[in-house]
XYZ file of C-alpha atoms in Angstrom:
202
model
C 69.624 31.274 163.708
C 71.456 32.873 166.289
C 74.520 31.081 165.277
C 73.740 31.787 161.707
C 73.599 35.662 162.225
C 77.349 36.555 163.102
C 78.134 34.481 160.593
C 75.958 35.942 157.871
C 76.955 39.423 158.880
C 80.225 38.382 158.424
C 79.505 37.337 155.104
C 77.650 40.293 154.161
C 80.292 42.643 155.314
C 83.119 40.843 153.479
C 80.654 41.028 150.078
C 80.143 44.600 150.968
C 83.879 45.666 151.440
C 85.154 43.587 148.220
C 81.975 45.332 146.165
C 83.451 48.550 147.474
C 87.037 47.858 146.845
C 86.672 46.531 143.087
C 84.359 49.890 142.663
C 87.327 52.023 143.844
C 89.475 50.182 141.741
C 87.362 50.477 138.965
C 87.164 54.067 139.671
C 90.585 54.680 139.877
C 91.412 53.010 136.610
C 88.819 55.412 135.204
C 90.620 58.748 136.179
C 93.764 56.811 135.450
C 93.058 56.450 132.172
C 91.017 59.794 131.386
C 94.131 61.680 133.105
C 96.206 59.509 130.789
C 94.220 60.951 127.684
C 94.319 64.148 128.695
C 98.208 64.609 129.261
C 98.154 63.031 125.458
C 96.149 65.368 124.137
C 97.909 68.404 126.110
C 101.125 66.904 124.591
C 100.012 66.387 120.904
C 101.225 69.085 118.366
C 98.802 71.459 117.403
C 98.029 70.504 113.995
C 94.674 72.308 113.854
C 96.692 75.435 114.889
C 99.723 74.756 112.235
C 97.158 74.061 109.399
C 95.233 77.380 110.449
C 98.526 79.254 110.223
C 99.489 78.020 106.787
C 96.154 78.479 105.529
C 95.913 81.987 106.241
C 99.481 82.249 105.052
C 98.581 80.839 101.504
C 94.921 83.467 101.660
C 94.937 85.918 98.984
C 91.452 87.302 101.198
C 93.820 90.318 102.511
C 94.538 94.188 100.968
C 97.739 96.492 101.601
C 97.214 99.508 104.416
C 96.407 102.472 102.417
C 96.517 105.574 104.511
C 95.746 108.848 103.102
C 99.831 109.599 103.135
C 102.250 107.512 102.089
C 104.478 108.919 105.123
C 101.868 107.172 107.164
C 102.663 103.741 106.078
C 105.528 102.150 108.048
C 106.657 99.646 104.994
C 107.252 103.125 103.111
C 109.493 104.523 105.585
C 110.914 101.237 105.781
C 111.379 100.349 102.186
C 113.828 103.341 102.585
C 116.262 101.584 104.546
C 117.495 100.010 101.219
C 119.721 103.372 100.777
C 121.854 101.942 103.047
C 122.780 98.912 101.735
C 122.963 100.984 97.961
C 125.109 103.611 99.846
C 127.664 101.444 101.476
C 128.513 99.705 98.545
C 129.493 103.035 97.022
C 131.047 104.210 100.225
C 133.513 100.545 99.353
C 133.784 100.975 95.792
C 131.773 97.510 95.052
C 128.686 98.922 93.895
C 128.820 96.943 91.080
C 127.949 94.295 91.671
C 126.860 94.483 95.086
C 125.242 98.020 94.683
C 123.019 96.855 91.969
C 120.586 94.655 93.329
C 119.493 96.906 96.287
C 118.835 99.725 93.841
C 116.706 98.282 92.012
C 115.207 96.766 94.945
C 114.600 100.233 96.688
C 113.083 101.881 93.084
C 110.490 99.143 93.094
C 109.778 99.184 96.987
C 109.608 103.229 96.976
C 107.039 103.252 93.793
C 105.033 100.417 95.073
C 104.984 101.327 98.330
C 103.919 105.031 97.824
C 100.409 104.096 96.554
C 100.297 100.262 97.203
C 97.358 97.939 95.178
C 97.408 94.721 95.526
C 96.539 93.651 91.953
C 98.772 96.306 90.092
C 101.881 95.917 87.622
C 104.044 97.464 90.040
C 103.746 95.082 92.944
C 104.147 92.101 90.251
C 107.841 94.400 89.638
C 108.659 94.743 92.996
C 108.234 90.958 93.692
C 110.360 90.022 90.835
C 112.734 92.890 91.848
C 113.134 91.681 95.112
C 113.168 87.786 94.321
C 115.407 87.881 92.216
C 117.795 91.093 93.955
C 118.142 88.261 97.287
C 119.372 85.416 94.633
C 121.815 88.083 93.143
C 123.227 88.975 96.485
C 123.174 85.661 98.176
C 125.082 83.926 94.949
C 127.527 86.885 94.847
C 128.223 86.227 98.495
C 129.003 82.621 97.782
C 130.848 83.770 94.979
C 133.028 86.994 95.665
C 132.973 86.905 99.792
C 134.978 85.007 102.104
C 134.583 84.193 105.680
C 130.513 84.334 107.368
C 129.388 86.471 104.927
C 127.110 83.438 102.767
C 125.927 82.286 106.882
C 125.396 85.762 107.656
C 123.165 87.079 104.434
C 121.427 83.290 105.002
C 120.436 84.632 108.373
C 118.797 88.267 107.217
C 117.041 86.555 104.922
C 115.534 84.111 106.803
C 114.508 86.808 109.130
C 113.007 88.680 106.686
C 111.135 85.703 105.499
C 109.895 85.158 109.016
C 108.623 89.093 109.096
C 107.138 88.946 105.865
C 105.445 84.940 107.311
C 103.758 86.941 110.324
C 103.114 89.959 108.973
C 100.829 88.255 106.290
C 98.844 86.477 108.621
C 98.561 89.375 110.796
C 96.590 90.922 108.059
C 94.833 88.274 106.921
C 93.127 88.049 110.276
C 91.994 91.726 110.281
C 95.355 93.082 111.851
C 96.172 95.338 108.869
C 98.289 97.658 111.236
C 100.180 95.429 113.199
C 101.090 92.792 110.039
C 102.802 96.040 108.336
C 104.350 96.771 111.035
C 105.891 93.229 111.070
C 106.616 93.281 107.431
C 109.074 95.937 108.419
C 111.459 93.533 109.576
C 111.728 92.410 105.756
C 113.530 95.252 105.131
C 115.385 96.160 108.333
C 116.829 91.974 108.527
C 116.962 91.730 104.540
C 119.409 95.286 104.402
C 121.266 93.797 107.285
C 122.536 90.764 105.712
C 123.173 93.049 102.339
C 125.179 95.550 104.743
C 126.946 92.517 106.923
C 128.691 90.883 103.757
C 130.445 94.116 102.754
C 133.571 93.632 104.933
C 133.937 90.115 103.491
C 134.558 91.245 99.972
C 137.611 90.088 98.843
């Protein structure tokens, strides 16, 4: 027995130490692998966050800012930087055609904007005003401009489109203030590509 002890301890020790080796192991391969999941997820796109976005983009749950003044409104004030682009075309002698568009444009804006509803006839006219005044000036940039000008009215718009993006989701989300604010930029980026094609006009 005496032998036998040492031996036994020996035995018991080795069992003890490979038990506690395979556990660490085991243990490691655990965090290993949940560290492994984690960096996946932390590296996924956020496709619930994307979907939420376009969601509230598409929402029709939203209503214009209607302060007691129009002055009070920033897309009013802003709706007014359409002069500009009316008044420059003038100031070149190209008002027609280039001129034509952004008046229109800046009638519809200034009416709807003055007392704005969102299911009224003249928001329904300032859509199709404004729709169809960018496809005017964008084809008559391809057509009667040389140079950046089609790259550089591309770029306002898409600006503007970006503005009027966040700005709608801003409201829909309670924000009314702040998304107005944003859908400013549709009319400061949108003028800006109408005023940036001028000089191209050949």
């Amino acid at each position: 027995p005496l032998r036998a002890g040492p031996a036994c301890m020996l035995n018991l020790a080795a069992s003890v130490a490979l038990s506690i080796s395979s556990t660490r192991f085991s243990t490691l391969g655990v965090e290993h692998s949940s560290l492994r999941c984690s960096r996946i997820t932390a590296e996924s796109p956020p496709v619930g966050r994307l979907s939420s976005l376009l969601t509230d983009l598409g929402s029709s749950d939203w209503q214009p800012l209607r302060p007691r003044s129009c002055l009070a409104n920033p897309c009013f004030a802003s709706s007014l930087l359409t002069s500009f682009s009316v008044s420059e075309a003038c100031r070149r002698g190209v008002y027609v055609p280039f001129g034509i568009g952004p008046t229109a444009v800046l009638a519809s804006s200034v009416i709807y904007w003055s007392n704005p509803i969102k299911e009224s006839l003249r928001r329904t006219v300032d859509l199709f005003a404004v729709r169809v005044g960018m496809a005017v000036q964008v084809l008559l940039a391809w057509r009667y401009c040389s140079g950046r000008a089609l790259p550089l009215i591309l770029a306002g718009y898409t600006a503007g489109g970006a503005c009027y993006a966040c700005g709608r989701i801003l409201t829909v989300r309670g924000a009314v203030l702040a998304g107005h604010r944003v859908h400013c930029g549709v009319h400061v980026f949108a003028n800006l590509g109408n005023l940036l094609i001028l000089p191209y006009v050949v």
